[in-house]
C-alpha atoms as a PDB file:
ATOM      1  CA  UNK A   1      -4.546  84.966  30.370  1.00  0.00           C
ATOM      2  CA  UNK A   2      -1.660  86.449  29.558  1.00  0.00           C
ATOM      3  CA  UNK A   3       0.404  86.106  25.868  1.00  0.00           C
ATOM      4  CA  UNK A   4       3.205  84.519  26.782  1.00  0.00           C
ATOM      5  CA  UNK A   5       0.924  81.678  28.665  1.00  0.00           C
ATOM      6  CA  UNK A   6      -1.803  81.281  25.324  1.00  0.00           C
ATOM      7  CA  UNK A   7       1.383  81.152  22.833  1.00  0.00           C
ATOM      8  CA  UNK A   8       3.143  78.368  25.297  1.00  0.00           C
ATOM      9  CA  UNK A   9      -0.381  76.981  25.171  1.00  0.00           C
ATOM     10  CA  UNK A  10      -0.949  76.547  21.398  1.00  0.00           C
ATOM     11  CA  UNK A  11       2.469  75.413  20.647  1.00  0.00           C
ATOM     12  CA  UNK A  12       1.565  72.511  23.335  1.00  0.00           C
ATOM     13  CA  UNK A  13      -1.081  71.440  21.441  1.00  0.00           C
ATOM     14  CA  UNK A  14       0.296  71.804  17.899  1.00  0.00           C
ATOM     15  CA  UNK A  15       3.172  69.822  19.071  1.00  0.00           C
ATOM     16  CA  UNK A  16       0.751  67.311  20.764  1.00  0.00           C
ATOM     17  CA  UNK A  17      -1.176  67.097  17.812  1.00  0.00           C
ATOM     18  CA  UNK A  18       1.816  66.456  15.294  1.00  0.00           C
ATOM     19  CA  UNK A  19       3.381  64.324  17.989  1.00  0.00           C
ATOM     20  CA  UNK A  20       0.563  62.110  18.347  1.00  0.00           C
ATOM     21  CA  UNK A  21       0.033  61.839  14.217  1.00  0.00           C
ATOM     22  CA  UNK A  22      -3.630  63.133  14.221  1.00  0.00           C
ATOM     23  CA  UNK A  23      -3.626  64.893  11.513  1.00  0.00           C
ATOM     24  CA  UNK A  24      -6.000  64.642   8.175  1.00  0.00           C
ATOM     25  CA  UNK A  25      -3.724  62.535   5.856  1.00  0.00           C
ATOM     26  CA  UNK A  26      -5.661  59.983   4.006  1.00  0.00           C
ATOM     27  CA  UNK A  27      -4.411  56.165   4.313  1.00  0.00           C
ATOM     28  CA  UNK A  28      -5.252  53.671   1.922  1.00  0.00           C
ATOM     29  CA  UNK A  29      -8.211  51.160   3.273  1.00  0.00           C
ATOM     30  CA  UNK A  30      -6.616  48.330   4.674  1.00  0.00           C
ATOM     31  CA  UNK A  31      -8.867  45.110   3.727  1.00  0.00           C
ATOM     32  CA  UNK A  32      -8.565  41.430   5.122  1.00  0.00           C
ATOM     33  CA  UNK A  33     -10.245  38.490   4.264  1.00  0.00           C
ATOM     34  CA  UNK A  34     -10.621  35.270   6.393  1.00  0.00           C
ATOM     35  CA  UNK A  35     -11.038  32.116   5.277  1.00  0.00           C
ATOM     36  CA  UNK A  36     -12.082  29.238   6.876  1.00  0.00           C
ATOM     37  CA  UNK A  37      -9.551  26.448   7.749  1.00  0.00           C
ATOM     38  CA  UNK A  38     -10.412  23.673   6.702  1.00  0.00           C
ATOM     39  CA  UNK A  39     -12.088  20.996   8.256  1.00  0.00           C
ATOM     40  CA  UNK A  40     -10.578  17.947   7.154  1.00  0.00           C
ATOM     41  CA  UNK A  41      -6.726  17.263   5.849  1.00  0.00           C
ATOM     42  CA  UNK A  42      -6.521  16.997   2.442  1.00  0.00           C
ATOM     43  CA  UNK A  43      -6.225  12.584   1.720  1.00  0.00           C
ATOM     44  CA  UNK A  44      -2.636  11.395   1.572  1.00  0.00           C
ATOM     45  CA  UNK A  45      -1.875  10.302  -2.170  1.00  0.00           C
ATOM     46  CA  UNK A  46      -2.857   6.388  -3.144  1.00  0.00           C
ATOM     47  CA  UNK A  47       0.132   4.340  -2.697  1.00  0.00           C
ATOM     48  CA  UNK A  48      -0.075   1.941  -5.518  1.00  0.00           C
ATOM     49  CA  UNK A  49       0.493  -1.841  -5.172  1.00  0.00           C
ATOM     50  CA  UNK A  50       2.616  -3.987  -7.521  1.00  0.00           C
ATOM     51  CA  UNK A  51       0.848  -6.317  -9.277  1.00  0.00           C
ATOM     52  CA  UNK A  52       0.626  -9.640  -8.324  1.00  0.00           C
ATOM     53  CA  UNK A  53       1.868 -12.669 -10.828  1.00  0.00           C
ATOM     54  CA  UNK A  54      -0.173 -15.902 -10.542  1.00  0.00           C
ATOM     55  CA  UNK A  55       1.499 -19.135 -11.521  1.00  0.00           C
ATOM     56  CA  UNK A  56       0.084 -22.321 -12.320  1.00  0.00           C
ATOM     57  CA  UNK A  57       2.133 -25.229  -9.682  1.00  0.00           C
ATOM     58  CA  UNK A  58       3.333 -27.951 -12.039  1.00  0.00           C
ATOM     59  CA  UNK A  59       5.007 -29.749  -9.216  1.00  0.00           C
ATOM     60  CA  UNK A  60       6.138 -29.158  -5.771  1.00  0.00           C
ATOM     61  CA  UNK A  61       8.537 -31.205  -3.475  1.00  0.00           C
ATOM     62  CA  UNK A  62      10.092 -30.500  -0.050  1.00  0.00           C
ATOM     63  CA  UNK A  63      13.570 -28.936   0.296  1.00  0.00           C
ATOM     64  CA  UNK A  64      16.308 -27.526   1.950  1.00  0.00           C
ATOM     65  CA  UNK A  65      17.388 -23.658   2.012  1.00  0.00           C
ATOM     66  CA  UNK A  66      20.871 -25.010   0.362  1.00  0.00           C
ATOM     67  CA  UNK A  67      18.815 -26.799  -2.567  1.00  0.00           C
ATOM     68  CA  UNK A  68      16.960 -23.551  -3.655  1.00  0.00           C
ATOM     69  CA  UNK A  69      18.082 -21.810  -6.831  1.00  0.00           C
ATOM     70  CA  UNK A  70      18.615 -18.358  -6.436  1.00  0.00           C
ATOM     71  CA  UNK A  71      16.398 -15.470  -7.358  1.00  0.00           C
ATOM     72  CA  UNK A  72      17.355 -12.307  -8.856  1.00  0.00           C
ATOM     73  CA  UNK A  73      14.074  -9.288  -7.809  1.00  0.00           C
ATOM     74  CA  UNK A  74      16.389  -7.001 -10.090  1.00  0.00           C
ATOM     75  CA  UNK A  75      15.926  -9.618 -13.009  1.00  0.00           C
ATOM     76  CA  UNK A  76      12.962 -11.715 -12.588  1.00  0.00           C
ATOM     77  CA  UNK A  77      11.829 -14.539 -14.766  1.00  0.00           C
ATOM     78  CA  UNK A  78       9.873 -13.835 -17.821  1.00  0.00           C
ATOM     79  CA  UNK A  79       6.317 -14.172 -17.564  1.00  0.00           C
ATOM     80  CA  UNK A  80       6.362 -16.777 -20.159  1.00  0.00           C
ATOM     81  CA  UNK A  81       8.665 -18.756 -19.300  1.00  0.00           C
ATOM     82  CA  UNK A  82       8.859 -21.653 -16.592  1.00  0.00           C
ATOM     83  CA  UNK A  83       9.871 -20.889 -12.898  1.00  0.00           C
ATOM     84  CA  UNK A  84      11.563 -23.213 -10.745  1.00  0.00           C
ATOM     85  CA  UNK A  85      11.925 -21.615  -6.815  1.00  0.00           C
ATOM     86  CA  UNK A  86      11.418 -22.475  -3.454  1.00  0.00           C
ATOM     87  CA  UNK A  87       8.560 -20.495  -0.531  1.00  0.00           C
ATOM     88  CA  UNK A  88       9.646 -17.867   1.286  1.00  0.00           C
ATOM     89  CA  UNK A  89      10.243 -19.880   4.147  1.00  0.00           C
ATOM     90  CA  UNK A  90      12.703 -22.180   1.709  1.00  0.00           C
ATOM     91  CA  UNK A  91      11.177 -25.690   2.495  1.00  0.00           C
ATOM     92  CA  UNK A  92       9.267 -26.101  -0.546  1.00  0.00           C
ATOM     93  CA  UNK A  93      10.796 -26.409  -4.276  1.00  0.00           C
ATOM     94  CA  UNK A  94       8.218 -25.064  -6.402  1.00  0.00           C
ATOM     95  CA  UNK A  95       8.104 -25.933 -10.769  1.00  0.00           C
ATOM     96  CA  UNK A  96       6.049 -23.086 -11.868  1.00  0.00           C
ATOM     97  CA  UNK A  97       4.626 -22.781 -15.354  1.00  0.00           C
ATOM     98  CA  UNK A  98       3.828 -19.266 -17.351  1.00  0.00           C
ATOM     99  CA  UNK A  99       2.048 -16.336 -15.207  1.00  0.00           C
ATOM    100  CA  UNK A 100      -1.884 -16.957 -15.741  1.00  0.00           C
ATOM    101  CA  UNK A 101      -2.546 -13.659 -15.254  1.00  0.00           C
ATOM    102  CA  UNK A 102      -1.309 -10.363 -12.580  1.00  0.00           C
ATOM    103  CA  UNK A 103      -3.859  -9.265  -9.913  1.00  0.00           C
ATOM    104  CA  UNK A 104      -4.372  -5.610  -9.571  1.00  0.00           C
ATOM    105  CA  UNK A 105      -4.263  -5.277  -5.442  1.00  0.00           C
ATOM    106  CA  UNK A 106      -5.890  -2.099  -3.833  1.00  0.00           C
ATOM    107  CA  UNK A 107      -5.595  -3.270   0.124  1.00  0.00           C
ATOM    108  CA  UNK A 108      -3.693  -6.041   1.945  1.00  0.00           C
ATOM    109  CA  UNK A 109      -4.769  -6.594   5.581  1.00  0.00           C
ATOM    110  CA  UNK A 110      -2.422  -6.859   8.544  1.00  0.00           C
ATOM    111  CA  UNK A 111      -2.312 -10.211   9.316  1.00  0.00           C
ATOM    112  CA  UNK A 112      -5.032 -11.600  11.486  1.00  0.00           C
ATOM    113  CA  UNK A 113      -4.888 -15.108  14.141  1.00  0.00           C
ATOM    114  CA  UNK A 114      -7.469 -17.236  13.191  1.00  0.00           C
ATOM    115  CA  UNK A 115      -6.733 -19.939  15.787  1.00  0.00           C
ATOM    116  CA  UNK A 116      -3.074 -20.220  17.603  1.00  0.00           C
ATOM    117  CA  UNK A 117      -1.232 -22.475  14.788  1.00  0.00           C
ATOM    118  CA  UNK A 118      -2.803 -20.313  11.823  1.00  0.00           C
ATOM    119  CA  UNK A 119      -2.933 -16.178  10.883  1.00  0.00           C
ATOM    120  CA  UNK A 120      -4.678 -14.932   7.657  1.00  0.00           C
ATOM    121  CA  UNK A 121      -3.593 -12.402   5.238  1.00  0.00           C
ATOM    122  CA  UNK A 122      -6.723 -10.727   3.153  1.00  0.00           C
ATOM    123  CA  UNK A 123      -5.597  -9.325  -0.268  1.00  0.00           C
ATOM    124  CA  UNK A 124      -8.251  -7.133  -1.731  1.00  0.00           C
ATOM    125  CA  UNK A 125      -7.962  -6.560  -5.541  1.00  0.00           C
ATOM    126  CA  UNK A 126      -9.436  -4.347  -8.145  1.00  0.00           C
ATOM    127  CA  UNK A 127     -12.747  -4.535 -10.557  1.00  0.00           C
ATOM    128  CA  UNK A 128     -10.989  -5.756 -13.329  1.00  0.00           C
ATOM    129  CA  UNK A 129      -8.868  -8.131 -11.517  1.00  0.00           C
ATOM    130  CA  UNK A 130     -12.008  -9.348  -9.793  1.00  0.00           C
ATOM    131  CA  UNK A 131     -13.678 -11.089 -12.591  1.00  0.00           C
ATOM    132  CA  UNK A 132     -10.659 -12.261 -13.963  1.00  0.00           C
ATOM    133  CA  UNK A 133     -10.040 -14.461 -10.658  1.00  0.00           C
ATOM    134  CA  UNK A 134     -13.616 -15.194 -10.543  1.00  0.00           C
ATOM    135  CA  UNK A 135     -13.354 -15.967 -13.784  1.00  0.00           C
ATOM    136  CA  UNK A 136     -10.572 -18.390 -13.045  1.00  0.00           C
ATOM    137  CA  UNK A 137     -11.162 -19.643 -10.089  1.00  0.00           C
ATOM    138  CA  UNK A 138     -14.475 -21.055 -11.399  1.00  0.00           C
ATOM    139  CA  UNK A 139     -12.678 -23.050 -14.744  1.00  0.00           C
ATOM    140  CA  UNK A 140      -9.402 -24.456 -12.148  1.00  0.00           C
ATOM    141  CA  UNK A 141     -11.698 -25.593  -9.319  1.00  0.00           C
ATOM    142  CA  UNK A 142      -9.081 -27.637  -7.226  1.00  0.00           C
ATOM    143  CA  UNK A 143      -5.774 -26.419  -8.857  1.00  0.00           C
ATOM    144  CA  UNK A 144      -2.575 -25.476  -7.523  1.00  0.00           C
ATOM    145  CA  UNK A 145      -1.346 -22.241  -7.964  1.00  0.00           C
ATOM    146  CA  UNK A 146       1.535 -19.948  -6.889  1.00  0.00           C
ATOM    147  CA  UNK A 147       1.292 -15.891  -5.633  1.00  0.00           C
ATOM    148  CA  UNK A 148       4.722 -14.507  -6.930  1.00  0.00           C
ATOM    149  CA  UNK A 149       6.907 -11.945  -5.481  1.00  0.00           C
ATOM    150  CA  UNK A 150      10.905 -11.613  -6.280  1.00  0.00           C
ATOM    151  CA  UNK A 151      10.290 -14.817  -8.363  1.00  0.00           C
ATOM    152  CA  UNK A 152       9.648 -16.611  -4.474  1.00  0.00           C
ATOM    153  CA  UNK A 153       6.558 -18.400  -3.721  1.00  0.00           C
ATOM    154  CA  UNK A 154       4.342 -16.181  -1.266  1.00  0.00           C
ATOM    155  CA  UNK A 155       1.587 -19.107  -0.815  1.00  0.00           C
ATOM    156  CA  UNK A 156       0.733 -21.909  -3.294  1.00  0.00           C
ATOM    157  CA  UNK A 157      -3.068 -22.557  -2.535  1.00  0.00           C
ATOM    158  CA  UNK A 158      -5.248 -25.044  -4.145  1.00  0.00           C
ATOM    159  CA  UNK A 159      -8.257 -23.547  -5.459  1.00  0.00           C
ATOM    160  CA  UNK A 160     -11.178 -24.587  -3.800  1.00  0.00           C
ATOM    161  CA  UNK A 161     -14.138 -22.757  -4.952  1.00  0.00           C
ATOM    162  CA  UNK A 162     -14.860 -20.053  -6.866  1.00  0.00           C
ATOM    163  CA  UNK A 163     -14.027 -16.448  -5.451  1.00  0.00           C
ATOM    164  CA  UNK A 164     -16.152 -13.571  -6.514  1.00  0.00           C
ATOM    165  CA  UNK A 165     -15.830 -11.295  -3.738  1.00  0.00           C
ATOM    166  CA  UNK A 166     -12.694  -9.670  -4.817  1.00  0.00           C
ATOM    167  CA  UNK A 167     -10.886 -10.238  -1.452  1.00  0.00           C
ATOM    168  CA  UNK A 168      -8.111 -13.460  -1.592  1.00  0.00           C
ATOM    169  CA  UNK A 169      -7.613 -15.269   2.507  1.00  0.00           C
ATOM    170  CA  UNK A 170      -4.144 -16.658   2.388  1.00  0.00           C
ATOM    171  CA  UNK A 171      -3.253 -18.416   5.541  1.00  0.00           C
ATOM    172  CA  UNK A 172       0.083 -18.973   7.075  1.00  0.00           C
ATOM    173  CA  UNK A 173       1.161 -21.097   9.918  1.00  0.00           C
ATOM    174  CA  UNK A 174       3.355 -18.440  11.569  1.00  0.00           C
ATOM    175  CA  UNK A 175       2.717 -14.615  12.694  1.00  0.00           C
ATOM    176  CA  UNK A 176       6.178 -13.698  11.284  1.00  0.00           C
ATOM    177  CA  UNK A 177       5.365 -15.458   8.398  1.00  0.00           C
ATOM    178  CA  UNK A 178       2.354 -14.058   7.811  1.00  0.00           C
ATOM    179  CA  UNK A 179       3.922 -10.431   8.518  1.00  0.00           C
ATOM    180  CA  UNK A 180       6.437 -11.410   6.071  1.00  0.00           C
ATOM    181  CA  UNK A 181       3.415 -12.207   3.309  1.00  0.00           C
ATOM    182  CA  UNK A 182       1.428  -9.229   3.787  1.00  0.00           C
ATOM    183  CA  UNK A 183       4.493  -6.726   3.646  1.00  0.00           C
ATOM    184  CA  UNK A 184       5.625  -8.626   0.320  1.00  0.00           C
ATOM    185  CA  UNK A 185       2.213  -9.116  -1.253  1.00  0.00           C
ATOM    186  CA  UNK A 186       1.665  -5.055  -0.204  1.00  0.00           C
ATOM    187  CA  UNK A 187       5.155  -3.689  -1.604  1.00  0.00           C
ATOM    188  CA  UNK A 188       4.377  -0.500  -3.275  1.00  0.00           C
ATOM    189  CA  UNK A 189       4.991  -0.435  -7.655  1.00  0.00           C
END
């Protein structure tokens, strides 16, 4: 071979080689890890309910929309003092006495049709609030009382036996009605 061709040769494959980077440098170790993904979302945050007032009904008398004081959500009643409103659906004129007590609620229900003339609302409350409506419900066995939101009357109920299972049926004659219950008995604190 002659010198000429073995010089053109090595230069070919000393450029090669420093064209194509294969030379001896060290690089640092490149490291990875992987993690699983995980398998379930992580749970939205609680939404907390505002509690609910219960008033004792000290009388009750039907109405008309124009005969209905009006109500103030941004300044409610005291909770010791008397309440004189009307229902939601402003037929009913409603003498409240003092708040008995304010149920803790974890879960209200959608509403649900129990027959075609009446839908149910479920209101589930908390330990705590639990007994203290069993509790209740056991010494005013037939008594009227008022569920409170934005000082109107969401249902007056008599009390008809004792409740210990910590959920509350309210019924309604209406399905807008008893949509407008269970997104007003649900508003978030």
């Amino acid at each position: 071979m002659p010198a000429t061709t073995t010089v053109r040769l090595i230069s070919a494959i000393l450029l090669g080689a420093l064209g194509c980077g294969c030379h001896t440098t060290q690089h640092p170790a490149v490291t990875s890890t992987i993690t699983a993904a995980p398998t379930t979302p992580p749970p939205a945050p609680a939404v907390r309910i505002a509690p609910l007032p219960v008033r004792p009904v000290v009388k009750s008398q039907p109405t008309s929309p124009d005969k209905c004081p009006a109500t103030n959500p941004a300044a409610p009643v005291p909770p010791g003092d008397v309440l004189v409103t009307c229902d939601l659906a402003r037929t009913t004129r409603y003498t409240l006495g003092p708040e008995t007590m304010r149920l803790e609620l974890t879960h209200v229900d959608p509403p649900k049709p129990l027959t075609a003339d009446f839908y149910q609302v479920i209101l589930t409350v908390d330990a705590a609030s639990e007994t203290a409506w069993a509790a209740f419900t056991a010494a005013h066995l037939h008594a009227h009382v008022a569920f409170i939101r934005d000082d109107l009357v969401l249902e007056a109920p008599m009390i008809e036996e004792q409740v210990t299972s910590g959920r509350i049926a309210l019924t309604t004659q209406t399905a807008q009605a008893a949509a407008q219950l269970a997104q007003l008995a649900g508003r978030p604190a």
